[in-house]
CSV table of N, CA, C and O in Angstrom, one decimal:
chain,number,residue,atom,x,y,z
Z,174,MET,N,-9.9,11.6,-7.2
Z,174,MET,CA,-8.4,11.8,-6.8
Z,174,MET,C,-7.7,10.5,-6.6
Z,174,MET,O,-8.3,9.5,-7.0
Z,175,GLY,N,-6.5,10.4,-6.2
Z,175,GLY,CA,-5.7,9.1,-6.2
Z,175,GLY,C,-6.3,8.1,-5.1
Z,175,GLY,O,-5.9,6.9,-5.2
Z,176,CYS,N,-7.2,8.4,-4.3
Z,176,CYS,CA,-7.8,7.5,-3.4
Z,176,CYS,C,-8.7,6.5,-4.0
Z,176,CYS,O,-9.0,5.5,-3.5
Z,177,GLN,N,-9.3,6.9,-5.1
Z,177,GLN,CA,-10.2,6.0,-5.8
Z,177,GLN,C,-9.4,4.9,-6.5
Z,177,GLN,O,-8.5,5.2,-7.3
Z,178,ILE,N,-10.0,3.7,-6.5
Z,178,ILE,CA,-9.3,2.7,-7.2
Z,178,ILE,C,-9.7,2.7,-8.6
Z,178,ILE,O,-10.8,3.0,-9.0
Z,179,GLN,N,-8.6,2.5,-9.5
Z,179,GLN,CA,-8.9,2.5,-10.9
Z,179,GLN,C,-9.3,1.2,-11.4
Z,179,GLN,O,-8.5,0.2,-11.1
Z,180,GLN,N,-10.4,1.0,-12.0
Z,180,GLN,CA,-10.9,-0.2,-12.5
Z,180,GLN,C,-10.4,-0.5,-13.9
Z,180,GLN,O,-11.0,0.2,-14.8
Z,181,PRO,N,-9.5,-1.5,-14.2
Z,181,PRO,CA,-9.3,-1.7,-15.6
Z,181,PRO,C,-10.4,-2.3,-16.2
Z,181,PRO,O,-11.2,-3.1,-15.6
Z,182,GLN,N,-10.6,-2.0,-17.4
Z,182,GLN,CA,-11.7,-2.7,-18.3
Z,182,GLN,C,-11.2,-4.0,-18.8
Z,182,GLN,O,-10.2,-4.1,-19.3
Z,183,ARG,N,-12.1,-4.9,-18.8
Z,183,ARG,CA,-11.8,-6.3,-19.4
Z,183,ARG,C,-11.3,-6.1,-20.8
Z,183,ARG,O,-10.6,-6.8,-21.4
Z,184,ALA,N,-12.0,-5.2,-21.6
Z,184,ALA,CA,-11.7,-5.0,-23.0
Z,184,ALA,C,-10.2,-4.6,-23.1
Z,184,ALA,O,-9.5,-5.0,-24.1
Z,185,ALA,N,-9.7,-3.8,-22.2
Z,185,ALA,CA,-8.3,-3.3,-22.3
Z,185,ALA,C,-7.3,-4.4,-21.9
Z,185,ALA,O,-6.2,-4.2,-22.0
Z,186,LEU,N,-7.9,-5.5,-21.4
Z,186,LEU,CA,-7.1,-6.6,-20.9
Z,186,LEU,C,-7.3,-7.9,-21.7
Z,186,LEU,O,-7.1,-8.9,-21.2
Z,187,GLY,N,-7.4,-7.6,-22.9
Z,187,GLY,CA,-7.6,-8.8,-23.9
Z,187,GLY,C,-9.0,-9.2,-24.3
Z,187,GLY,O,-9.2,-10.1,-25.1
Z,188,GLY,N,-10.0,-8.4,-23.7
Z,188,GLY,CA,-11.4,-8.6,-24.1
Z,188,GLY,C,-12.2,-9.7,-23.5
Z,188,GLY,O,-13.3,-9.8,-23.8
Z,189,ILE,N,-11.5,-10.7,-22.8
Z,189,ILE,CA,-12.2,-11.8,-22.2
Z,189,ILE,C,-11.9,-11.9,-20.8
Z,189,ILE,O,-11.0,-11.4,-20.2
Z,190,ALA,N,-12.8,-12.5,-20.0
Z,190,ALA,CA,-12.6,-12.6,-18.6
Z,190,ALA,C,-11.5,-13.7,-18.5
Z,190,ALA,O,-11.5,-14.7,-19.2
Z,191,GLN,N,-10.7,-13.5,-17.5
Z,191,GLN,CA,-9.7,-14.4,-17.2
Z,191,GLN,C,-10.1,-15.6,-16.3
Z,191,GLN,O,-10.1,-15.4,-15.2
Z,192,ARG,N,-10.6,-16.6,-17.0
Z,192,ARG,CA,-11.0,-17.8,-16.2
Z,192,ARG,C,-10.2,-19.0,-16.3
Z,192,ARG,O,-10.5,-20.1,-15.8
Z,193,ASP,N,-9.1,-18.9,-17.0
Z,193,ASP,CA,-8.2,-20.0,-17.3
Z,193,ASP,C,-7.1,-20.2,-16.3
Z,193,ASP,O,-6.1,-20.9,-16.4
Z,194,GLY,N,-7.2,-19.4,-15.2
Z,194,GLY,CA,-6.1,-19.5,-14.2
Z,194,GLY,C,-5.1,-18.4,-14.4
Z,194,GLY,O,-4.3,-18.3,-13.5
Z,195,ALA,N,-5.2,-17.7,-15.5
Z,195,ALA,CA,-4.2,-16.5,-15.7
Z,195,ALA,C,-4.6,-15.5,-14.7
Z,195,ALA,O,-5.7,-15.3,-14.3
Z,196,PRO,N,-3.5,-14.7,-14.4
Z,196,PRO,CA,-3.8,-13.6,-13.5
Z,196,PRO,C,-4.8,-12.7,-14.1
Z,196,PRO,O,-4.9,-12.4,-15.2
Z,197,ASP,N,-5.7,-12.1,-13.1
Z,197,ASP,CA,-6.9,-11.3,-13.6
Z,197,ASP,C,-6.7,-9.9,-13.0
Z,197,ASP,O,-6.9,-9.7,-11.8
Z,198,ALA,N,-6.4,-8.9,-13.7
Z,198,ALA,CA,-6.2,-7.5,-13.2
Z,198,ALA,C,-7.4,-7.0,-12.7
Z,198,ALA,O,-7.4,-6.1,-11.8
Z,199,VAL,N,-8.6,-7.3,-13.2
Z,199,VAL,CA,-9.8,-6.9,-12.7
Z,199,VAL,C,-10.1,-7.3,-11.3
Z,199,VAL,O,-10.3,-6.6,-10.4
Z,200,ALA,N,-9.8,-8.6,-11.0
Z,200,ALA,CA,-9.8,-9.1,-9.7
Z,200,ALA,C,-8.8,-8.5,-8.8
Z,200,ALA,O,-9.0,-8.2,-7.6
Z,201,GLY,N,-7.6,-8.2,-9.4
Z,201,GLY,CA,-6.6,-7.6,-8.7
Z,201,GLY,C,-6.9,-6.2,-8.1
Z,201,GLY,O,-6.4,-5.7,-7.1
Z,202,ALA,N,-7.8,-5.5,-8.9
Z,202,ALA,CA,-8.2,-4.2,-8.5
Z,202,ALA,C,-8.9,-4.4,-7.1
Z,202,ALA,O,-8.9,-3.5,-6.2
Z,203,GLY,N,-9.7,-5.4,-6.9
Z,203,GLY,CA,-10.5,-5.7,-5.7
Z,203,GLY,C,-9.5,-6.1,-4.6
Z,203,GLY,O,-9.6,-5.5,-3.5
Z,204,VAL,N,-8.4,-6.8,-4.9
Z,204,VAL,CA,-7.4,-7.2,-4.0
Z,204,VAL,C,-6.6,-6.0,-3.4
Z,204,VAL,O,-6.4,-5.7,-2.2
Z,205,PHE,N,-6.5,-5.1,-4.4
Z,205,PHE,CA,-5.7,-3.8,-4.1
Z,205,PHE,C,-6.4,-2.9,-3.0
Z,205,PHE,O,-5.8,-2.1,-2.4
Z,206,ASN,N,-7.7,-3.1,-2.8
Z,206,ASN,CA,-8.5,-2.5,-1.7
Z,206,ASN,C,-7.7,-2.6,-0.3
Z,206,ASN,O,-7.7,-1.7,0.5
Z,207,LYS,N,-7.1,-3.8,-0.2
Z,207,LYS,CA,-6.4,-4.0,1.1
Z,207,LYS,C,-5.1,-3.1,1.2
Z,207,LYS,O,-4.6,-3.0,2.4
Z,208,CYS,N,-4.6,-2.5,0.1
Z,208,CYS,CA,-3.5,-1.7,0.0
Z,208,CYS,C,-3.8,-0.3,0.1
Z,208,CYS,O,-2.8,0.6,0.3
Z,209,LEU,N,-5.0,0.2,-0.2
Z,209,LEU,CA,-5.3,1.5,-0.3
Z,209,LEU,C,-5.1,2.5,1.0
Z,209,LEU,O,-4.9,3.6,0.8
Z,210,ALA,N,-5.0,1.9,2.0
Z,210,ALA,CA,-4.6,2.8,3.3
Z,210,ALA,C,-3.3,3.4,3.1
Z,210,ALA,O,-3.1,4.4,3.6
Z,211,CYS,N,-2.4,2.7,2.5
Z,211,CYS,CA,-1.0,3.2,2.3
Z,211,CYS,C,-0.6,3.5,0.9
Z,211,CYS,O,0.4,4.4,0.7
Z,212,HIS,N,-1.1,2.9,-0.2
Z,212,HIS,CA,-0.6,2.9,-1.4
Z,212,HIS,C,-1.7,3.4,-2.5
Z,212,HIS,O,-2.9,3.0,-2.3
Z,213,LYS,N,-1.4,4.2,-3.4
Z,213,LYS,CA,-2.3,4.7,-4.4
Z,213,LYS,C,-1.8,4.4,-5.8
Z,213,LYS,O,-0.5,4.2,-6.0
Z,214,VAL,N,-2.6,4.2,-6.8
Z,214,VAL,CA,-2.2,4.1,-8.2
Z,214,VAL,C,-3.1,4.9,-9.1
Z,214,VAL,O,-4.2,5.3,-8.7
Z,215,GLY,N,-2.7,5.2,-10.3
Z,215,GLY,CA,-3.5,6.0,-11.2
Z,215,GLY,C,-2.9,7.4,-11.5
Z,215,GLY,O,-2.0,7.8,-10.7
Z,216,PRO,N,-3.6,8.2,-12.4
Z,216,PRO,CA,-3.0,9.5,-12.8
Z,216,PRO,C,-2.8,10.5,-11.6
Z,216,PRO,O,-2.0,11.3,-11.6
Z,217,GLU,N,-3.8,10.4,-10.6
Z,217,GLU,CA,-3.7,11.3,-9.5
Z,217,GLU,C,-3.0,10.8,-8.3
Z,217,GLU,O,-3.1,11.3,-7.2
Z,218,ALA,N,-2.5,9.5,-8.4
Z,218,ALA,CA,-1.8,9.0,-7.1
Z,218,ALA,C,-0.6,9.7,-6.6
Z,218,ALA,O,0.1,10.4,-7.4
Z,219,ARG,N,-0.6,9.8,-5.3
Z,219,ARG,CA,0.6,10.6,-4.6
Z,219,ARG,C,1.0,9.6,-3.6
Z,219,ARG,O,0.3,8.8,-3.1
Z,220,ASN,N,2.3,9.8,-3.2
Z,220,ASN,CA,2.8,9.1,-2.1
Z,220,ASN,C,2.0,9.5,-0.7
Z,220,ASN,O,1.4,10.5,-0.5
Z,221,GLY,N,1.8,8.4,0.2
Z,221,GLY,CA,1.2,8.6,1.4
Z,221,GLY,C,2.0,7.9,2.5
Z,221,GLY,O,3.2,8.1,2.5
Z,222,VAL,N,1.4,7.1,3.2
Z,222,VAL,CA,2.2,6.3,4.2
Z,222,VAL,C,3.2,5.4,3.4
Z,222,VAL,O,4.3,5.3,3.8
Z,223,GLY,N,2.8,4.9,2.2
Z,223,GLY,CA,3.6,4.2,1.4
Z,223,GLY,C,3.7,4.9,0.1
Z,223,GLY,O,3.0,5.8,-0.2
Z,224,PRO,N,4.7,4.5,-0.7
Z,224,PRO,CA,4.8,5.2,-2.0
Z,224,PRO,C,3.7,4.9,-3.1
Z,224,PRO,O,3.2,3.8,-3.0
Z,225,ALA,N,3.5,5.8,-4.0
Z,225,ALA,CA,2.6,5.5,-5.0
Z,225,ALA,C,3.2,4.3,-5.8
Z,225,ALA,O,4.4,4.2,-5.9
Z,226,LEU,N,2.4,3.6,-6.4
Z,226,LEU,CA,2.9,2.3,-7.0
Z,226,LEU,C,2.7,2.3,-8.6
Z,226,LEU,O,2.9,1.3,-9.2
Z,227,ASN,N,2.5,3.5,-9.2
Z,227,ASN,CA,2.6,3.5,-10.6
Z,227,ASN,C,3.8,3.0,-11.2
Z,227,ASN,O,4.9,3.5,-10.7
Z,228,GLY,N,3.8,2.2,-12.1
Z,228,GLY,CA,5.0,1.7,-12.9
Z,228,GLY,C,5.9,0.9,-12.0
Z,228,GLY,O,7.1,0.7,-12.2
Z,229,ILE,N,5.3,0.3,-10.9
Z,229,ILE,CA,6.2,-0.5,-10.0
Z,229,ILE,C,6.8,-1.8,-10.6
Z,229,ILE,O,7.8,-2.1,-10.3
Z,230,VAL,N,6.0,-2.5,-11.5
Z,230,VAL,CA,6.5,-3.6,-12.1
Z,230,VAL,C,7.7,-3.4,-13.1
Z,230,VAL,O,7.6,-2.6,-13.9
Z,231,GLY,N,8.9,-3.9,-12.7
Z,231,GLY,CA,10.0,-3.6,-13.4
Z,231,GLY,C,11.0,-2.6,-12.8
Z,231,GLY,O,12.1,-2.4,-13.2
Z,232,ARG,N,10.4,-1.8,-11.8
Z,232,ARG,CA,11.2,-0.7,-11.2
Z,232,ARG,C,12.1,-1.2,-10.1
Z,232,ARG,O,11.7,-2.1,-9.3
Z,233,PRO,N,13.3,-0.6,-10.0
Z,233,PRO,CA,14.1,-1.0,-8.9
Z,233,PRO,C,13.5,-0.6,-7.6
Z,233,PRO,O,12.8,0.5,-7.4
Z,234,ALA,N,13.8,-1.3,-6.5
Z,234,ALA,CA,13.1,-1.1,-5.2
Z,234,ALA,C,13.8,0.2,-4.6
Z,234,ALA,O,15.0,0.3,-4.6
Z,235,GLY,N,13.0,1.0,-3.8
Z,235,GLY,CA,13.6,2.1,-3.1
Z,235,GLY,C,14.1,3.2,-3.9
Z,235,GLY,O,15.0,4.0,-3.3
Z,236,MET,N,13.7,3.5,-5.2
Z,236,MET,CA,14.3,4.3,-6.1
Z,236,MET,C,13.5,5.5,-6.5
Z,236,MET,O,13.9,6.3,-7.3
Z,237,SER,N,12.2,5.5,-6.0
Z,237,SER,CA,11.3,6.7,-6.3
Z,237,SER,C,11.9,8.0,-5.5
Z,237,SER,O,12.0,7.9,-4.4
Z,238,SER,N,12.2,9.0,-6.3
Z,238,SER,CA,13.0,10.0,-5.6
Z,238,SER,C,12.1,10.8,-4.8
Z,238,SER,O,12.6,11.6,-3.8
Z,239,ASP,N,10.8,10.8,-4.8
Z,239,ASP,CA,10.0,11.6,-4.0
Z,239,ASP,C,9.3,10.8,-2.8
Z,239,ASP,O,8.3,11.3,-2.2
Z,240,TYR,N,9.9,9.7,-2.5
Z,240,TYR,CA,9.4,9.0,-1.2
Z,240,TYR,C,10.7,8.6,-0.4
Z,240,TYR,O,11.6,8.3,-0.8
Z,241,ARG,N,10.4,8.7,1.0
Z,241,ARG,CA,11.5,8.5,1.9
Z,241,ARG,C,11.3,6.9,2.3
Z,241,ARG,O,10.6,6.6,3.2
Z,242,TYR,N,12.2,6.2,1.7
Z,242,TYR,CA,12.2,4.6,1.9
Z,242,TYR,C,13.1,4.3,3.3
Z,242,TYR,O,14.0,5.2,3.5
Z,243,SER,N,12.9,3.2,3.8
Z,243,SER,CA,13.8,2.7,4.8
Z,243,SER,C,15.1,2.4,4.2
Z,243,SER,O,15.3,2.1,3.0
Z,244,ALA,N,16.1,2.4,5.0
Z,244,ALA,CA,17.5,2.1,4.6
Z,244,ALA,C,17.5,0.6,4.1
Z,244,ALA,O,18.2,0.3,3.2
Z,245,ALA,N,16.7,-0.2,4.7
Z,245,ALA,CA,16.6,-1.7,4.3
Z,245,ALA,C,16.1,-1.7,2.9
Z,245,ALA,O,16.6,-2.5,2.1
Z,246,MET,N,15.1,-1.0,2.5
Z,246,MET,CA,14.5,-1.1,1.2
Z,246,MET,C,15.5,-0.4,0.2
Z,246,MET,O,15.8,-1.0,-0.9
Z,247,LYS,N,16.0,0.7,0.6
Z,247,LYS,CA,17.0,1.4,-0.4
Z,247,LYS,C,18.2,0.5,-0.7
Z,247,LYS,O,18.7,0.5,-1.7
Z,248,GLY,N,18.6,-0.3,0.3
Z,248,GLY,CA,19.9,-1.1,0.2
Z,248,GLY,C,19.5,-2.5,-0.3
Z,248,GLY,O,20.4,-3.3,-0.3
Z,249,SER,N,18.3,-2.9,-0.5
Z,249,SER,CA,17.9,-4.2,-0.9
Z,249,SER,C,18.4,-4.7,-2.3
Z,249,SER,O,18.6,-5.8,-2.4
Z,250,GLY,N,18.6,-3.8,-3.2
Z,250,GLY,CA,19.1,-4.2,-4.5
Z,250,GLY,C,18.1,-4.9,-5.3
Z,250,GLY,O,18.4,-5.5,-6.4
Z,251,LEU,N,16.8,-4.9,-4.8
Z,251,LEU,CA,15.7,-5.7,-5.5
Z,251,LEU,C,15.3,-4.9,-6.7
Z,251,LEU,O,15.2,-3.7,-6.7
Z,252,VAL,N,14.7,-5.6,-7.6
Z,252,VAL,CA,13.9,-5.2,-8.8
Z,252,VAL,C,12.5,-5.7,-8.7
Z,252,VAL,O,12.4,-6.9,-8.5
Z,253,TRP,N,11.5,-4.9,-8.8
Z,253,TRP,CA,10.2,-5.4,-8.6
Z,253,TRP,C,9.6,-6.1,-9.8
Z,253,TRP,O,8.7,-5.7,-10.5
Z,254,ASP,N,10.3,-7.2,-10.2
Z,254,ASP,CA,9.7,-8.1,-11.3
Z,254,ASP,C,8.6,-8.9,-10.6
Z,254,ASP,O,8.4,-8.9,-9.5
Z,255,GLU,N,7.9,-9.8,-11.4
Z,255,GLU,CA,6.8,-10.5,-10.9
Z,255,GLU,C,7.3,-11.5,-9.8
Z,255,GLU,O,6.4,-11.7,-8.8
Z,256,ALA,N,8.3,-12.1,-10.0
Z,256,ALA,CA,8.8,-13.1,-9.0
Z,256,ALA,C,9.1,-12.4,-7.6
Z,256,ALA,O,8.7,-12.9,-6.6
Z,257,THR,N,9.8,-11.3,-7.7
Z,257,THR,CA,10.2,-10.6,-6.5
Z,257,THR,C,8.9,-10.0,-5.9
Z,257,THR,O,8.8,-10.0,-4.6
Z,258,LEU,N,8.0,-9.4,-6.7
Z,258,LEU,CA,6.8,-8.9,-6.0
Z,258,LEU,C,6.0,-10.1,-5.4
Z,258,LEU,O,5.4,-9.9,-4.3
Z,259,THR,N,6.0,-11.1,-5.9
Z,259,THR,CA,5.2,-12.4,-5.4
Z,259,THR,C,5.9,-12.7,-4.1
Z,259,THR,O,5.1,-12.8,-3.1
Z,260,THR,N,7.2,-12.8,-3.9
Z,260,THR,CA,7.8,-13.1,-2.7
Z,260,THR,C,7.6,-12.0,-1.6
Z,260,THR,O,7.2,-12.3,-0.4
Z,261,TYR,N,7.6,-10.8,-2.0
Z,261,TYR,CA,7.4,-9.7,-1.1
Z,261,TYR,C,6.1,-9.5,-0.7
Z,261,TYR,O,5.8,-9.3,0.5
Z,262,LEU,N,5.0,-9.6,-1.6
Z,262,LEU,CA,3.6,-9.5,-1.2
Z,262,LEU,C,3.2,-10.7,-0.3
Z,262,LEU,O,2.2,-10.6,0.5
Z,263,ARG,N,3.8,-11.9,-0.3
Z,263,ARG,CA,3.6,-12.9,0.5
Z,263,ARG,C,4.0,-12.7,2.0
Z,263,ARG,O,3.4,-13.0,2.9
Z,264,ALA,N,5.2,-12.1,2.2
Z,264,ALA,CA,5.8,-11.7,3.4
Z,264,ALA,C,6.8,-10.6,3.3
Z,264,ALA,O,8.1,-10.9,3.3
Z,265,PRO,N,6.4,-9.4,3.4
Z,265,PRO,CA,7.3,-8.3,3.1
Z,265,PRO,C,8.5,-8.2,4.1
Z,265,PRO,O,9.7,-8.1,3.7
Z,266,ARG,N,8.2,-8.4,5.3
Z,266,ARG,CA,9.4,-8.2,6.3
Z,266,ARG,C,10.3,-9.5,6.3
Z,266,ARG,O,11.5,-9.4,6.7
Z,267,LYS,N,9.9,-10.6,5.6
Z,267,LYS,CA,10.8,-11.7,5.4
Z,267,LYS,C,11.9,-11.4,4.4
Z,267,LYS,O,12.9,-11.8,4.5
Z,268,LEU,N,11.2,-10.9,3.3
Z,268,LEU,CA,12.2,-10.5,2.1
Z,268,LEU,C,13.0,-9.4,2.4
Z,268,LEU,O,14.2,-9.4,2.0
Z,269,VAL,N,12.5,-8.3,3.1
Z,269,VAL,CA,13.2,-7.2,3.3
Z,269,VAL,C,13.0,-6.8,4.8
Z,269,VAL,O,12.3,-6.0,5.2
Z,270,PRO,N,13.9,-7.5,5.7
Z,270,PRO,CA,13.9,-7.2,7.1
Z,270,PRO,C,14.3,-5.7,7.3
Z,270,PRO,O,15.1,-5.1,6.7
Z,271,GLY,N,13.4,-5.0,8.1
Z,271,GLY,CA,13.6,-3.6,8.4
Z,271,GLY,C,12.8,-2.7,7.4
Z,271,GLY,O,12.9,-1.5,7.6
Z,272,THR,N,12.0,-3.3,6.5
Z,272,THR,CA,11.1,-2.4,5.7
Z,272,THR,C,10.2,-1.7,6.6
Z,272,THR,O,9.8,-2.2,7.7
Z,273,LYS,N,9.7,-0.6,6.2
Z,273,LYS,CA,8.7,0.2,6.9
Z,273,LYS,C,7.3,-0.4,6.7
Z,273,LYS,O,6.3,0.0,7.4
Z,274,MET,N,7.1,-1.3,5.7
Z,274,MET,CA,5.8,-1.8,5.5
Z,274,MET,C,5.2,-2.7,6.6
Z,274,MET,O,6.0,-3.7,6.8
Z,275,ALA,N,4.2,-2.3,7.2
Z,275,ALA,CA,3.7,-3.0,8.3
Z,275,ALA,C,2.8,-4.1,7.9
Z,275,ALA,O,2.4,-5.1,8.7
Z,276,PHE,N,2.3,-4.1,6.6
Z,276,PHE,CA,1.4,-5.3,6.1
Z,276,PHE,C,1.9,-6.6,6.3
Z,276,PHE,O,3.1,-6.8,5.9
Z,277,ALA,N,1.3,-7.6,6.8
Z,277,ALA,CA,1.7,-8.9,7.0
Z,277,ALA,C,1.9,-9.6,5.8
Z,277,ALA,O,2.8,-10.6,5.7
Z,278,GLY,N,1.2,-9.4,4.7
Z,278,GLY,CA,1.3,-10.2,3.5
Z,278,GLY,C,0.0,-10.7,3.0
Z,278,GLY,O,-1.0,-10.8,3.8
Z,279,LEU,N,-0.1,-11.1,1.7
Z,279,LEU,CA,-1.2,-11.8,1.2
Z,279,LEU,C,-1.1,-13.3,1.2
Z,279,LEU,O,0.0,-13.8,0.6
Z,280,PRO,N,-1.9,-14.0,1.9
Z,280,PRO,CA,-1.7,-15.5,2.0
Z,280,PRO,C,-2.0,-16.3,0.7
Z,280,PRO,O,-1.6,-17.4,0.6
Z,281,LYS,N,-2.9,-15.7,-0.1
Z,281,LYS,CA,-3.4,-16.5,-1.3
Z,281,LYS,C,-2.5,-16.2,-2.6
Z,281,LYS,O,-2.5,-15.1,-3.0
Z,282,ASP,N,-2.0,-17.2,-3.2
Z,282,ASP,CA,-1.2,-17.1,-4.5
Z,282,ASP,C,-2.0,-16.4,-5.5
Z,282,ASP,O,-1.6,-15.5,-6.2
Z,283,ARG,N,-3.4,-16.7,-5.6
Z,283,ARG,CA,-4.1,-16.1,-6.6
Z,283,ARG,C,-4.3,-14.6,-6.5
Z,283,ARG,O,-4.2,-13.8,-7.4
Z,284,ASP,N,-4.5,-14.2,-5.2
Z,284,ASP,CA,-4.7,-12.7,-4.9
Z,284,ASP,C,-3.4,-12.1,-5.3
Z,284,ASP,O,-3.3,-10.9,-5.8
Z,285,ILE,N,-2.2,-12.6,-4.9
Z,285,ILE,CA,-0.9,-12.0,-5.2
Z,285,ILE,C,-0.8,-11.8,-6.8
Z,285,ILE,O,-0.4,-10.7,-7.2
Z,286,ALA,N,-1.1,-12.9,-7.5
Z,286,ALA,CA,-0.9,-12.9,-9.0
Z,286,ALA,C,-1.8,-11.9,-9.6
Z,286,ALA,O,-1.5,-11.0,-10.4
Z,287,ASP,N,-3.0,-11.8,-9.1
Z,287,ASP,CA,-4.1,-10.8,-9.5
Z,287,ASP,C,-3.7,-9.4,-9.2
Z,287,ASP,O,-3.7,-8.5,-10.0
Z,288,VAL,N,-3.2,-9.1,-8.0
Z,288,VAL,CA,-2.8,-7.6,-7.7
Z,288,VAL,C,-1.5,-7.3,-8.5
Z,288,VAL,O,-1.4,-6.1,-9.0
Z,289,ILE,N,-0.6,-8.3,-8.8
Z,289,ILE,CA,0.5,-7.8,-9.6
Z,289,ILE,C,0.1,-7.5,-11.0
Z,289,ILE,O,0.4,-6.6,-11.7
Z,290,ALA,N,-0.9,-8.3,-11.5
Z,290,ALA,CA,-1.4,-8.0,-12.8
Z,290,ALA,C,-2.1,-6.7,-12.8
Z,290,ALA,O,-2.0,-5.9,-13.8
Z,291,TYR,N,-2.8,-6.3,-11.8
Z,291,TYR,CA,-3.5,-5.0,-11.8
Z,291,TYR,C,-2.4,-3.9,-11.7
Z,291,TYR,O,-2.6,-2.9,-12.5
Z,292,LEU,N,-1.4,-4.0,-10.9
Z,292,LEU,CA,-0.4,-3.0,-10.8
Z,292,LEU,C,0.4,-2.8,-12.2
Z,292,LEU,O,0.8,-1.7,-12.5
Z,293,GLY,N,0.5,-3.9,-12.9
Z,293,GLY,CA,1.1,-3.9,-14.2
Z,293,GLY,C,0.2,-3.1,-15.3
Z,293,GLY,O,0.7,-3.0,-16.4
Z,294,THR,N,-0.9,-2.8,-14.9
Z,294,THR,CA,-1.8,-1.9,-15.9
Z,294,THR,C,-1.5,-0.5,-15.8
Z,294,THR,O,-2.3,0.3,-16.4
Z,295,PHE,N,-0.6,-0.1,-14.9
Z,295,PHE,CA,-0.3,1.4,-14.8
Z,295,PHE,C,1.2,1.7,-15.2
Z,295,PHE,O,2.1,1.0,-14.7
Z,296,ASP,N,1.3,2.6,-16.1
Z,296,ASP,CA,2.8,3.1,-16.4
Z,296,ASP,C,3.2,4.0,-15.2
Z,296,ASP,O,2.5,4.2,-14.2
Z,297,ALA,N,4.4,4.6,-15.3
Z,297,ALA,CA,5.0,5.4,-14.3
Z,297,ALA,C,4.2,6.6,-14.0
Z,297,ALA,O,4.4,7.2,-12.9
Z,298,LYS,N,3.4,7.0,-14.9
Z,298,LYS,CA,2.6,8.2,-14.7
Z,298,LYS,C,1.2,7.8,-14.4
Z,298,LYS,O,0.3,8.8,-14.3
Z,299,GLY,N,0.9,6.6,-14.1
Z,299,GLY,CA,-0.5,6.2,-13.7
Z,299,GLY,C,-1.4,6.0,-14.9
Z,299,GLY,O,-2.5,5.8,-14.7
Z,300,ARG,N,-0.9,6.0,-16.0
Z,300,ARG,CA,-1.7,5.8,-17.3
Z,300,ARG,C,-1.9,4.3,-17.5
Z,300,ARG,O,-1.0,3.5,-17.2
Z,301,PRO,N,-3.0,4.0,-18.2
Z,301,PRO,CA,-3.2,2.5,-18.5
Z,301,PRO,C,-2.1,2.0,-19.5
Z,301,PRO,O,-1.8,2.8,-20.4
Z,302,THR,N,-1.6,0.9,-19.2
Z,302,THR,CA,-0.8,0.2,-20.2
Z,302,THR,C,-1.5,-0.8,-21.0
Z,302,THR,O,-2.7,-1.1,-20.8
Z,303,SER,N,-0.8,-1.4,-22.0
Z,303,SER,CA,-1.5,-2.3,-22.8
Z,303,SER,C,-1.3,-3.8,-22.3
Z,303,SER,O,-1.7,-4.7,-23.0
Z,304,ARG,N,-0.8,-3.9,-21.1
Z,304,ARG,CA,-0.7,-5.2,-20.4
Z,304,ARG,C,-2.0,-5.9,-20.2
Z,304,ARG,O,-3.0,-5.5,-19.9
């Protein structure tokens, strides 16, 4: 079901382990464990406390039609590109005061980059992408 974390295969991510400092989607899958209480990804992902995050990279904030966002998120005008996701994942309430997201944020830049790389491996329907 959507509760299980989808593990990207290294072969699907370029075939080599990311040891050069580049974001590592496989490591990001582990970081995403911190998000699972509220968010899901993958083909079976459904909204829960937070919205499903399939296809989040590049999507406008607060625009999934089947989730009830806070007014702050709906009115933010943000697009979830890598830079915006980085800022948001570091301190969600600082970027979007009034967001419903209670998570304090990820303190490590590496974890943020890795989880964004992981999220980027899912299209809007939760299917693996070529990223």
